[in-house]
CSV table of C-alpha atoms (C1' of nucleotides) in Angstrom, one decimal:
chain,number,residue,atom,x,y,z
A,1,MET,CA,127.5,201.1,68.1
A,2,ARG,CA,124.8,199.9,70.5
A,3,PRO,CA,126.0,200.5,74.1
A,4,ASP,CA,123.9,199.7,77.1
A,5,PRO,CA,122.4,202.9,78.3
A,6,SER,CA,119.8,204.8,76.3
A,7,ASN,CA,116.8,207.0,76.9
A,8,GLY,CA,113.5,205.8,78.1
A,9,GLN,CA,110.1,206.1,76.4
A,10,THR,CA,107.8,207.9,78.7
A,11,GLY,CA,110.4,209.3,80.9
A,12,GLU,CA,109.6,206.9,83.7
A,13,THR,CA,112.8,204.9,83.9
A,14,ARG,CA,115.9,204.4,81.9
A,15,GLN,CA,115.8,201.6,79.3
A,16,THR,CA,118.6,199.8,77.7
A,17,TYR,CA,118.6,199.1,74.0
A,18,ASP,CA,117.7,195.5,74.6
A,19,GLN,CA,114.8,196.5,76.9
A,20,LYS,CA,113.4,198.8,74.3
A,21,LEU,CA,113.9,196.2,71.6
A,22,GLU,CA,111.9,193.8,73.7
A,23,PHE,CA,109.2,196.4,74.2
A,24,VAL,CA,109.0,197.1,70.5
A,25,LEU,CA,108.8,193.5,69.6
A,26,GLN,CA,106.1,192.9,72.2
A,27,ARG,CA,103.9,195.6,70.8
A,28,ALA,CA,104.6,194.3,67.3
A,29,ALA,CA,103.4,190.9,68.4
A,30,GLU,CA,100.2,192.5,69.6
A,31,VAL,CA,99.6,194.4,66.4
A,32,PHE,CA,100.5,191.4,64.2
A,33,ALA,CA,98.2,189.1,66.2
A,34,GLU,CA,95.3,191.5,66.1
A,35,ARG,CA,95.4,192.7,62.4
A,36,GLY,CA,97.5,189.9,60.9
A,37,PHE,CA,101.0,190.3,59.8
A,38,HIS,CA,100.5,191.5,56.2
A,39,ARG,CA,97.6,193.8,57.0
A,40,ALA,CA,99.4,195.4,59.9
A,41,SER,CA,101.6,198.2,58.9
A,42,ILE,CA,104.6,199.8,60.5
A,43,ARG,CA,102.4,202.8,60.9
A,44,ASP,CA,100.1,200.7,63.0
A,45,LEU,CA,103.0,199.7,65.0
A,46,ALA,CA,104.1,203.3,65.4
A,47,ARG,CA,100.7,204.1,66.8
A,48,ALA,CA,101.1,201.2,69.3
A,49,THR,CA,104.6,202.2,70.5
A,50,GLY,CA,104.3,206.0,70.4
A,51,MET,CA,107.4,206.1,68.3
A,52,SER,CA,107.6,207.5,64.8
A,53,LEU,CA,107.4,205.3,61.7
A,54,ALA,CA,111.0,205.6,60.8
A,55,GLY,CA,112.2,205.2,64.3
A,56,HIS,CA,111.4,201.5,64.3
A,57,TYR,CA,114.0,200.8,61.7
A,58,TYR,CA,116.6,201.4,64.4
A,59,TYR,CA,115.5,198.2,66.0
A,60,PHE,CA,114.9,195.9,63.1
A,61,GLN,CA,116.0,196.0,59.5
A,62,SER,CA,112.7,195.0,58.0
A,63,LYS,CA,109.2,194.1,58.9
A,64,ASN,CA,110.1,190.5,58.2
A,65,GLU,CA,112.9,190.5,60.6
A,66,ALA,CA,110.5,191.7,63.3
A,67,LEU,CA,108.2,188.8,62.5
A,68,PHE,CA,111.1,186.4,62.6
A,69,ARG,CA,112.3,187.6,66.0
A,70,ILE,CA,108.9,187.3,67.5
A,71,CYS,CA,108.5,183.7,66.3
A,72,GLU,CA,112.0,182.7,67.1
A,73,HIS,CA,111.8,184.1,70.6
A,74,VAL,CA,108.6,182.4,71.7
A,75,LEU,CA,109.6,179.1,70.1
A,76,ARG,CA,112.9,179.0,71.8
A,77,LEU,CA,111.3,180.0,75.0
A,78,ILE,CA,109.1,176.9,75.0
A,79,LEU,CA,111.9,174.6,74.0
A,80,GLU,CA,114.5,175.9,76.4
A,81,ILE,CA,112.2,176.0,79.4
A,82,PHE,CA,111.0,172.5,78.6
A,83,GLU,CA,114.6,171.2,78.2
A,84,GLU,CA,115.7,172.8,81.4
A,85,ARG,CA,112.8,171.3,83.3
A,86,ALA,CA,113.1,167.9,81.8
A,87,LYS,CA,116.8,167.6,82.6
A,88,ALA,CA,116.2,166.0,85.9
A,89,ILE,CA,113.2,163.9,84.8
A,90,ASP,CA,113.6,160.4,83.5
A,91,ASP,CA,110.0,159.0,83.4
A,92,PRO,CA,108.8,159.6,79.8
A,93,LEU,CA,105.2,160.0,81.0
A,94,GLU,CA,106.4,162.8,83.3
A,95,ARG,CA,108.4,164.3,80.5
A,96,LEU,CA,105.4,164.3,78.3
A,97,ARG,CA,103.4,166.1,81.0
A,98,LEU,CA,106.2,168.6,81.3
A,99,LEU,CA,106.2,169.3,77.6
A,100,VAL,CA,102.5,169.8,77.5
A,101,LEU,CA,102.5,172.0,80.6
A,102,THR,CA,105.3,174.1,79.3
A,103,HIS,CA,103.7,174.5,76.0
A,104,LEU,CA,100.4,175.5,77.5
A,105,GLU,CA,101.9,177.9,80.1
A,106,ILE,CA,103.8,179.7,77.4
A,107,SER,CA,100.8,179.7,75.2
A,108,LEU,CA,98.7,181.4,77.8
A,109,SER,CA,101.3,183.9,79.0
A,110,HIS,CA,102.4,184.7,75.4
A,111,MET,CA,99.2,184.1,73.5
A,112,ARG,CA,99.8,186.9,71.0
A,113,GLU,CA,103.2,185.7,70.2
A,114,MET,CA,102.0,182.1,69.8
A,115,LYS,CA,99.2,183.3,67.5
A,116,VAL,CA,101.8,185.0,65.4
A,117,LEU,CA,104.0,182.0,65.4
A,118,SER,CA,101.2,179.6,64.4
A,119,HIS,CA,99.6,182.0,61.9
A,120,GLU,CA,102.4,183.8,60.2
A,121,ALA,CA,105.7,182.0,60.6
A,122,GLU,CA,105.3,179.9,57.4
A,123,SER,CA,105.1,183.1,55.4
A,124,LEU,CA,108.7,183.9,56.2
A,125,ARG,CA,111.3,183.3,53.5
A,126,GLY,CA,114.8,182.1,53.0
A,127,GLU,CA,117.1,181.9,56.1
A,128,TYR,CA,114.4,183.1,58.4
A,129,LEU,CA,112.0,180.3,57.4
A,130,ALA,CA,114.8,177.7,57.5
A,131,ARG,CA,115.7,178.6,61.0
A,132,ILE,CA,112.2,178.6,62.3
A,133,ARG,CA,111.5,175.2,60.7
A,134,GLN,CA,114.7,173.8,62.1
A,135,THR,CA,113.7,174.8,65.6
A,136,LYS,CA,110.2,173.5,65.1
A,137,LYS,CA,111.6,170.2,63.9
A,138,ARG,CA,113.8,169.9,67.0
A,139,TYR,CA,110.7,170.4,69.1
A,140,TYR,CA,108.7,167.9,67.1
A,141,ASP,CA,111.5,165.3,67.4
A,142,SER,CA,111.5,165.8,71.2
A,143,LEU,CA,107.8,164.9,71.3
A,144,VAL,CA,108.1,161.9,69.0
A,145,SER,CA,111.0,160.4,70.9
A,146,ILE,CA,109.0,160.8,74.2
A,147,LEU,CA,106.0,159.1,72.6
A,148,ARG,CA,108.2,156.3,71.3
A,149,GLU,CA,109.6,155.8,74.7
A,150,ILE,CA,106.2,155.7,76.3
A,151,ARG,CA,104.7,153.3,73.8
A,152,GLY,CA,107.9,151.1,73.7
A,153,ASP,CA,108.9,149.2,70.5
A,154,ARG,CA,106.2,146.6,70.9
A,155,ARG,CA,103.9,148.2,68.3
A,156,GLY,CA,103.4,151.4,66.4
A,157,ASN,CA,105.6,152.4,63.6
A,158,GLY,CA,106.9,155.9,62.9
A,159,ARG,CA,103.8,156.9,61.0
A,160,GLU,CA,101.5,156.3,63.9
A,161,LEU,CA,103.8,158.2,66.2
A,162,ARG,CA,103.7,161.0,63.7
A,163,LEU,CA,100.0,161.1,63.6
A,164,ALA,CA,99.8,161.0,67.4
A,165,ALA,CA,102.3,163.9,67.7
A,166,MET,CA,100.4,166.0,65.2
A,167,THR,CA,97.1,165.3,66.9
A,168,LEU,CA,98.6,166.6,70.2
A,169,PHE,CA,100.2,169.6,68.6
A,170,GLY,CA,97.0,170.4,66.9
A,171,SER,CA,95.0,170.4,70.1
A,172,MET,CA,97.6,172.6,71.8
A,173,ASN,CA,98.2,175.1,69.0
A,174,TRP,CA,94.5,175.6,68.4
A,175,ILE,CA,94.1,177.2,71.8
A,176,TYR,CA,94.5,180.8,70.7
A,177,THR,CA,91.4,180.6,68.6
A,178,TRP,CA,89.1,179.9,71.5
A,179,TYR,CA,90.8,180.4,74.9
A,180,ARG,CA,89.1,182.7,77.4
A,181,PRO,CA,90.8,182.9,80.8
A,182,GLU,CA,87.7,183.4,82.9
A,183,VAL,CA,86.0,180.3,81.4
A,184,ASP,CA,88.8,177.8,80.6
A,185,GLY,CA,91.1,178.0,83.6
A,186,ASP,CA,94.8,178.0,83.8
A,187,ALA,CA,97.5,176.0,82.1
A,188,LYS,CA,97.5,173.3,84.8
A,189,ARG,CA,93.8,172.6,84.2
A,190,LEU,CA,94.2,172.6,80.4
A,191,THR,CA,97.1,170.3,80.8
A,192,ASP,CA,95.1,167.9,82.9
A,193,VAL,CA,92.2,167.8,80.4
A,194,MET,CA,94.2,167.6,77.2
A,195,LEU,CA,96.9,165.3,78.4
A,196,GLY,CA,94.2,163.2,80.1
A,197,ILE,CA,92.4,162.7,76.8
A,198,PHE,CA,95.5,162.2,74.8
A,199,LEU,CA,97.3,159.9,77.2
A,200,ARG,CA,94.5,157.4,77.7
A,201,GLY,CA,93.9,157.4,74.0
A,202,PHE,CA,97.5,157.0,73.1
A,203,LEU,CA,98.3,154.4,75.8
A,204,GLY,CA,95.2,152.3,75.2
A,205,GLY,CA,95.4,152.5,71.5
A,206,ASP,CA,96.7,150.0,68.9
A,207,GLY,CA,95.7,152.0,65.9
A,208,ALA,CA,92.1,150.6,65.9
A,209,PRO,CA,89.4,153.0,67.1
A,210,ALA,CA,87.5,152.5,70.3
A,211,ARG,CA,84.3,151.9,68.5
A,212,ARG,CA,81.0,150.2,69.2
A,213,ALA,CA,80.8,150.8,72.9
A,214,GLY,CA,77.1,149.9,72.5
A,215,ARG,CA,74.8,148.6,69.8
A,216,THR,CA,74.5,150.6,66.6
A,217,PRO,CA,70.9,151.1,65.8
A,218,ARG,CA,70.3,152.2,62.2
A,219,HIS,CA,67.1,154.0,63.1
A,220,ARG,CA,66.3,156.9,65.3
A,221,SER,CA,64.6,155.9,68.6
A,222,ARG,CA,63.2,159.4,69.2
B,1,MET,CA,71.2,190.0,34.4
B,2,ARG,CA,72.9,186.7,34.8
B,3,PRO,CA,71.3,184.0,32.7
B,4,ASP,CA,72.5,180.5,32.4
B,5,PRO,CA,74.6,180.1,29.3
B,6,SER,CA,77.9,182.0,28.9
B,7,ASN,CA,81.2,181.4,27.2
B,8,GLY,CA,83.9,179.0,28.1
B,9,GLN,CA,87.4,179.8,29.2
B,10,THR,CA,89.8,177.9,27.0
B,11,GLY,CA,87.2,177.1,24.3
B,12,GLU,CA,87.0,173.5,25.3
B,13,THR,CA,83.4,173.3,26.5
B,14,ARG,CA,80.7,175.8,27.4
B,15,GLN,CA,80.5,177.0,30.9
B,16,THR,CA,77.5,178.4,32.8
B,17,TYR,CA,78.0,181.5,34.9
B,18,ASP,CA,77.8,179.3,38.0
B,19,GLN,CA,80.4,176.9,36.7
B,20,LYS,CA,82.8,179.7,36.0
B,21,LEU,CA,82.2,181.3,39.3
B,22,GLU,CA,83.0,178.0,41.0
B,23,PHE,CA,86.2,177.9,38.9
B,24,VAL,CA,87.2,181.4,39.8
B,25,LEU,CA,86.6,180.8,43.5
B,26,GLN,CA,88.5,177.5,43.4
B,27,ARG,CA,91.6,179.2,41.9
B,28,ALA,CA,91.2,182.0,44.4
B,29,ALA,CA,91.3,179.5,47.3
B,30,GLU,CA,94.5,178.1,45.9
B,31,VAL,CA,96.1,181.5,45.6
B,32,PHE,CA,94.8,182.6,49.0
B,33,ALA,CA,96.0,179.4,50.6
B,34,GLU,CA,99.5,179.6,49.1
B,35,ARG,CA,100.3,183.3,49.6
B,36,GLY,CA,97.9,184.2,52.4
B,37,PHE,CA,94.8,186.3,51.8
B,38,HIS,CA,96.2,189.7,52.4
B,39,ARG,CA,99.4,189.1,50.5
B,40,ALA,CA,97.7,187.6,47.5
B,41,SER,CA,96.5,190.2,45.0
B,42,ILE,CA,93.8,190.1,42.5
B,43,ARG,CA,96.6,190.3,40.0
B,44,ASP,CA,97.9,187.0,41.4
B,45,LEU,CA,94.5,185.6,40.9
B,46,ALA,CA,94.4,186.9,37.4
B,47,ARG,CA,97.6,185.0,36.7
B,48,ALA,CA,96.0,181.8,38.1
B,49,THR,CA,92.8,182.1,36.1
B,50,GLY,CA,94.1,183.5,32.8
B,51,MET,CA,91.5,186.3,33.1
B,52,SER,CA,92.2,190.0,33.3
B,53,LEU,CA,92.4,191.8,36.6
B,54,ALA,CA,89.2,193.7,36.0
B,55,GLY,CA,87.3,190.7,34.7
B,56,HIS,CA,87.1,189.1,38.2
B,57,TYR,CA,84.9,191.9,39.4
B,58,TYR,CA,82.2,190.4,37.3
B,59,TYR,CA,82.1,187.4,39.7
B,60,PHE,CA,82.5,189.1,43.0
B,61,GLN,CA,82.1,192.6,44.3
B,62,SER,CA,85.2,192.7,46.4
B,63,LYS,CA,88.2,190.6,47.4
B,64,ASN,CA,86.5,190.2,50.8
B,65,GLU,CA,83.4,188.7,49.2
B,66,ALA,CA,85.6,186.1,47.4
B,67,LEU,CA,87.1,185.2,50.8
B,68,PHE,CA,83.7,185.0,52.4
B,69,ARG,CA,82.3,182.7,49.6
B,70,ILE,CA,85.2,180.3,49.9
B,71,CYS,CA,84.9,180.0,53.6
B,72,GLU,CA,81.1,179.8,53.6
B,73,HIS,CA,81.1,177.2,50.9
B,74,VAL,CA,83.5,174.7,52.5
B,75,LEU,CA,82.0,175.2,55.9
B,76,ARG,CA,78.5,174.6,54.8
B,77,LEU,CA,79.7,171.6,52.8
B,78,ILE,CA,81.0,169.9,55.9
B,79,LEU,CA,77.9,170.7,57.9
B,80,GLU,CA,75.4,169.7,55.3
B,81,ILE,CA,77.1,166.4,54.3
B,82,PHE,CA,77.4,165.5,58.0
B,83,GLU,CA,73.7,166.4,58.8
B,84,GLU,CA,72.6,164.5,55.7
B,85,ARG,CA,74.6,161.4,56.7
B,86,ALA,CA,73.6,161.6,60.4
B,87,LYS,CA,69.9,161.8,59.7
B,88,ALA,CA,69.5,158.0,59.9
B,89,ILE,CA,71.9,157.4,62.7
B,90,ASP,CA,70.9,157.5,66.3
B,91,ASP,CA,73.9,156.1,68.2
B,92,PRO,CA,75.9,159.1,69.4
B,93,LEU,CA,79.2,157.3,69.1
B,94,GLU,CA,78.4,156.6,65.5
B,95,ARG,CA,77.3,160.2,65.0
B,96,LEU,CA,80.6,161.4,66.4
B,97,ARG,CA,82.5,159.1,64.0
B,98,LEU,CA,80.4,160.5,61.1
B,99,LEU,CA,81.3,164.1,62.2
B,100,VAL,CA,85.0,163.3,62.3
B,101,LEU,CA,85.0,161.3,59.1
B,102,THR,CA,83.1,164.0,57.2
B,103,HIS,CA,85.3,166.7,58.6
B,104,LEU,CA,88.5,164.9,57.6
B,105,GLU,CA,87.2,163.8,54.2
B,106,ILE,CA,86.3,167.4,53.3
B,107,SER,CA,89.6,168.6,54.8
B,108,LEU,CA,91.6,166.3,52.5
B,109,SER,CA,89.6,166.9,49.4
B,110,HIS,CA,89.3,170.7,50.0
B,111,MET,CA,92.6,171.3,51.8
B,112,ARG,CA,93.2,174.7,50.4
B,113,GLU,CA,89.7,175.9,51.2
B,114,MET,CA,90.0,174.5,54.7
B,115,LYS,CA,93.3,176.3,55.2
B,116,VAL,CA,91.7,179.5,54.0
B,117,LEU,CA,88.8,179.0,56.4
B,118,SER,CA,91.0,178.3,59.3
B,119,HIS,CA,93.6,180.9,58.6
B,120,GLU,CA,91.7,183.9,57.2
B,121,ALA,CA,88.0,183.7,58.0
B,122,GLU,CA,88.4,185.7,61.3
B,123,SER,CA,89.8,188.6,59.4
B,124,LEU,CA,86.4,189.1,57.7
B,125,ARG,CA,84.3,192.0,58.9
B,126,GLY,CA,80.7,192.9,59.5
B,127,GLU,CA,78.0,190.7,58.0
B,128,TYR,CA,80.5,188.3,56.5
B,129,LEU,CA,82.2,187.6,59.8
B,130,ALA,CA,78.8,187.3,61.6
B,131,ARG,CA,77.5,184.7,59.1
B,132,ILE,CA,80.7,182.6,59.3
B,133,ARG,CA,80.7,182.7,63.0
B,134,GLN,CA,77.1,181.7,63.1
B,135,THR,CA,77.7,178.7,61.0
B,136,LYS,CA,80.8,177.8,63.0
B,137,LYS,CA,78.7,178.0,66.1
B,138,ARG,CA,76.1,175.7,64.7
B,139,TYR,CA,78.8,173.2,63.9
B,140,TYR,CA,80.3,173.5,67.3
B,141,ASP,CA,77.0,173.1,69.0
B,142,SER,CA,76.4,169.9,67.1
B,143,LEU,CA,79.7,168.4,68.4
B,144,VAL,CA,79.0,169.5,72.0
B,145,SER,CA,75.5,168.0,72.0
B,146,ILE,CA,76.9,164.7,70.7
B,147,LEU,CA,79.6,164.7,73.3
B,148,ARG,CA,77.0,165.4,76.0
B,149,GLU,CA,74.9,162.5,74.8
B,150,ILE,CA,77.9,160.2,74.8
B,151,ARG,CA,79.0,161.1,78.3
B,152,GLY,CA,75.5,161.3,79.7
B,153,ASP,CA,74.6,163.7,82.5
B,154,ARG,CA,76.4,161.7,85.2
B,155,ARG,CA,79.4,164.0,85.2
B,156,GLY,CA,81.1,166.7,83.3
B,157,ASN,CA,79.8,170.2,83.1
B,158,GLY,CA,79.6,172.4,80.1
B,159,ARG,CA,83.2,173.6,80.6
B,160,GLU,CA,84.7,170.2,80.2
B,161,LEU,CA,82.6,169.5,77.2
B,162,ARG,CA,83.8,172.8,75.7
B,163,LEU,CA,87.4,171.8,76.3
B,164,ALA,CA,86.9,168.4,74.9
B,165,ALA,CA,85.2,169.8,71.8
B,166,MET,CA,88.0,172.3,71.3
B,167,THR,CA,90.6,169.7,71.7
B,168,LEU,CA,89.1,167.6,69.0
B,169,PHE,CA,88.6,170.6,66.7
B,170,GLY,CA,92.2,171.5,67.2
B,171,SER,CA,93.5,168.1,66.2
B,172,MET,CA,91.4,168.1,63.0
B,173,ASN,CA,91.9,171.7,62.0
B,174,TRP,CA,95.7,171.5,62.4
B,175,ILE,CA,95.9,168.9,59.6
B,176,TYR,CA,96.6,171.4,56.8
B,177,THR,CA,99.9,172.3,58.4
B,178,TRP,CA,101.3,168.8,58.2
B,179,TYR,CA,99.3,166.4,56.0
B,180,ARG,CA,101.1,164.6,53.2
B,181,PRO,CA,98.9,162.1,51.3
B,182,GLU,CA,101.7,159.6,50.5
B,183,VAL,CA,102.7,159.3,54.2
B,184,ASP,CA,99.5,159.9,56.3
B,185,GLY,CA,96.9,157.9,54.4
B,186,ASP,CA,93.3,158.7,53.7
B,187,ALA,CA,90.5,160.2,55.7
B,188,LYS,CA,89.4,156.8,57.0
B,189,ARG,CA,92.8,156.1,58.5
B,190,LEU,CA,93.1,159.6,60.1
B,191,THR,CA,89.6,159.2,61.5
B,192,ASP,CA,90.5,155.8,63.1
B,193,VAL,CA,93.6,157.3,64.7
B,194,MET,CA,92.3,160.6,65.8
B,195,LEU,CA,88.9,159.4,67.0
B,196,GLY,CA,90.6,156.4,68.6
B,197,ILE,CA,92.8,158.7,70.7
B,198,PHE,CA,90.0,161.1,71.5
B,199,LEU,CA,87.3,158.6,72.3
B,200,ARG,CA,89.3,156.4,74.7
B,201,GLY,CA,90.4,159.6,76.4
B,202,PHE,CA,87.0,161.1,76.5
B,203,LEU,CA,85.1,158.0,77.6
B,204,GLY,CA,87.6,157.0,80.2
B,205,GLY,CA,88.2,160.4,81.6
B,206,ASP,CA,86.6,162.1,84.6
B,207,GLY,CA,88.7,165.3,84.3
B,208,ALA,CA,91.6,163.9,86.1
B,209,PRO,CA,94.6,162.9,84.0
B,210,ALA,CA,95.7,159.4,83.4
B,211,ARG,CA,99.0,159.9,85.1
B,212,ARG,CA,101.5,157.8,86.9
B,213,ALA,CA,101.1,154.7,84.8
B,214,GLY,CA,104.4,153.6,86.3
B,215,ARG,CA,106.8,154.8,89.0
B,216,THR,CA,108.2,158.2,88.7
B,217,PRO,CA,111.9,158.1,89.2
B,218,ARG,CA,113.5,161.5,90.0
B,219,HIS,CA,116.8,160.5,88.5
B,220,ARG,CA,117.9,159.5,85.1
B,221,SER,CA,118.6,155.7,84.8
B,222,ARG,CA,120.8,156.0,81.8
C,1,DT,C1',72.2,188.6,9.6
C,2,DA,C1',70.9,192.2,13.2
C,3,DG,C1',70.3,193.6,17.9
C,4,DG,C1',70.9,193.1,22.6
C,5,DT,C1',72.7,191.2,26.6
C,6,DA,C1',76.5,188.9,28.9
C,7,DT,C1',81.2,188.9,29.5
C,8,DT,C1',85.9,190.6,29.3
C,9,DC,C1',89.3,194.0,29.0
C,10,DG,C1',92.9,198.1,29.2
C,11,DA,C1',93.8,202.0,31.5
C,12,DA,C1',93.6,204.7,35.2
C,13,DC,C1',92.5,206.6,40.1
C,14,DG,C1',93.5,207.4,44.8
C,15,DT,C1',95.4,205.1,48.6
C,16,DT,C1',98.6,202.7,51.4
C,17,DC,C1',102.6,200.2,51.9
C,18,DG,C1',107.8,199.3,53.3
C,19,DT,C1',111.9,201.5,53.2
C,20,DT,C1',115.4,205.2,53.0
C,21,DC,C1',117.9,209.4,54.2
C,22,DG,C1',119.7,213.4,56.1
C,23,DA,C1',118.8,216.3,59.8
C,24,DA,C1',117.5,217.0,64.5
C,25,DT,C1',117.6,215.7,69.3
C,26,DC,C1',119.0,213.2,73.4
C,27,DC,C1',122.4,211.5,76.5
C,28,DT,C1',126.8,210.2,78.2
C,29,DT,C1',131.5,211.2,78.7
C,30,DG,C1',135.5,214.0,79.1
D,1,DC,C1',130.4,223.3,78.7
D,2,DA,C1',131.8,220.8,74.4
D,3,DA,C1',132.1,216.6,71.6
D,4,DG,C1',130.4,212.6,69.7
D,5,DG,C1',127.9,208.7,69.4
D,6,DA,C1',123.0,206.9,70.2
D,7,DT,C1',118.5,207.5,69.2
D,8,DT,C1',114.4,209.6,66.9
D,9,DC,C1',112.1,212.0,63.5
D,10,DG,C1',109.8,214.4,59.2
D,11,DA,C1',109.5,213.9,54.6
D,12,DA,C1',109.8,211.6,50.6
D,13,DC,C1',110.4,207.6,47.2
D,14,DG,C1',108.8,204.1,44.1
D,15,DA,C1',106.0,200.2,44.1
D,16,DA,C1',101.9,197.6,44.7
D,17,DC,C1',97.3,197.5,46.0
D,18,DG,C1',91.8,197.2,45.4
D,19,DT,C1',88.6,199.1,42.8
D,20,DT,C1',86.2,201.7,38.9
D,21,DC,C1',84.7,202.8,34.3
D,22,DG,C1',83.8,203.0,29.6
D,23,DA,C1',84.9,200.6,25.7
D,24,DA,C1',85.4,196.3,23.3
D,25,DT,C1',84.3,191.6,22.4
D,26,DA,C1',81.6,187.2,22.5
D,27,DC,C1',77.5,184.9,22.4
D,28,DC,C1',72.4,184.0,22.1
D,29,DT,C1',68.1,184.9,20.1
D,30,DA,C1',65.0,186.5,16.8
DNA sequence: TAGGTATTCGAACGTTCGTTCGAATCCTTG
DNA sequence: CAAGGATTCGAACGAACGTTCGAATACCTA
């Protein structure tokens, strides 16, 4: 039904079905990221791909399936690259660094897909939503188990690890709202800064805040 | 055209126009937060308020104006409460704590409005978008100037302060995706944890990460 | 109680949406 | 060149959308 060879788009080179599917989903991610999933129409997508409206239904059964594939793809991309890289690493600190670095690298190279994932995935339904949540949970569990290993069992219950994990995820997943490549540097730099802040805080912390570094005057001095 | 007294909704007590407007916008925030702004219809809102579809246009001129009012309201709420509280405080560390505490308190008490603000505000257009961005920028500038005061001029250029500010905003604004009151505690506890992590990291940091706390074995020990 | 304003409503308009379907076209294979 | 599957398309469908408008109702004041 879907053999390898098929025609190209602009006549440049031949494309397989899978290559064209990837092309369509990439454009879809751009359109969904820019206009928002529900406001973006298949007609907008058609304008972005150069194909006809109806032609897209050869590559996905519904608009929701397109959304699901975009989210699933970038989520698995992060998870699989991280797990592959982390195979040979035992030090939990280094594993944490790998997780953050991978997350940020993919975030910058697939910013539109990540925006779609963060913004629109939870509006999926049924099986689609269940599978995305399952993969998210696998990723979340990875982070928590690393944090537990770093902190050891000496203190910190599950609730504090949960808060720490969510704090870190929040910092990383917020990036698409503010990142500008010419100002903010590459993934390595972001990793240094964010992990630097998080790690010192997490390692030095016992749940109590690092307050009162100086006196606390109750009046304004100037 | 719009005098004070008007009729109530369920016949319980009298409502002023402003009270009913507030009621409508609150329900709208719930509907927008649950279904997403573009997927939610005025008919959904009508179901939530008990009013007719057309009746809502007595309280706003368009669906976009309703969105704008929700975002503007909760954003100004945070900013004004923080500025009022911070009036009498001079210590920048204490001011930072007030900013985080206020942000988290409002986030928990107005979670749906905050979700709408985080999720949908950037899809506004024209004057609405400009005003929201302006208020956001005022808020952002407040945080950066506090951070600059804390760190002093001895190191850290504007770019690092920007990254630190965005890191903190990310942690706080991500809350609506995971917060469960029975597990995660109140705003005070969240403030202690998040500010604890951030402050130790920010104070101790010089841009380089806190890496290599132990050795870094390249093989798995078990 | 009468008049007027504030508030609410039913019904409809024009537009846009996701999706379908049968026909047309392309491309590979024999 | 002929056949057949792979791919693309134009056209249309019913549904849902935001918004409008004139009429109806509720309420306050005189």
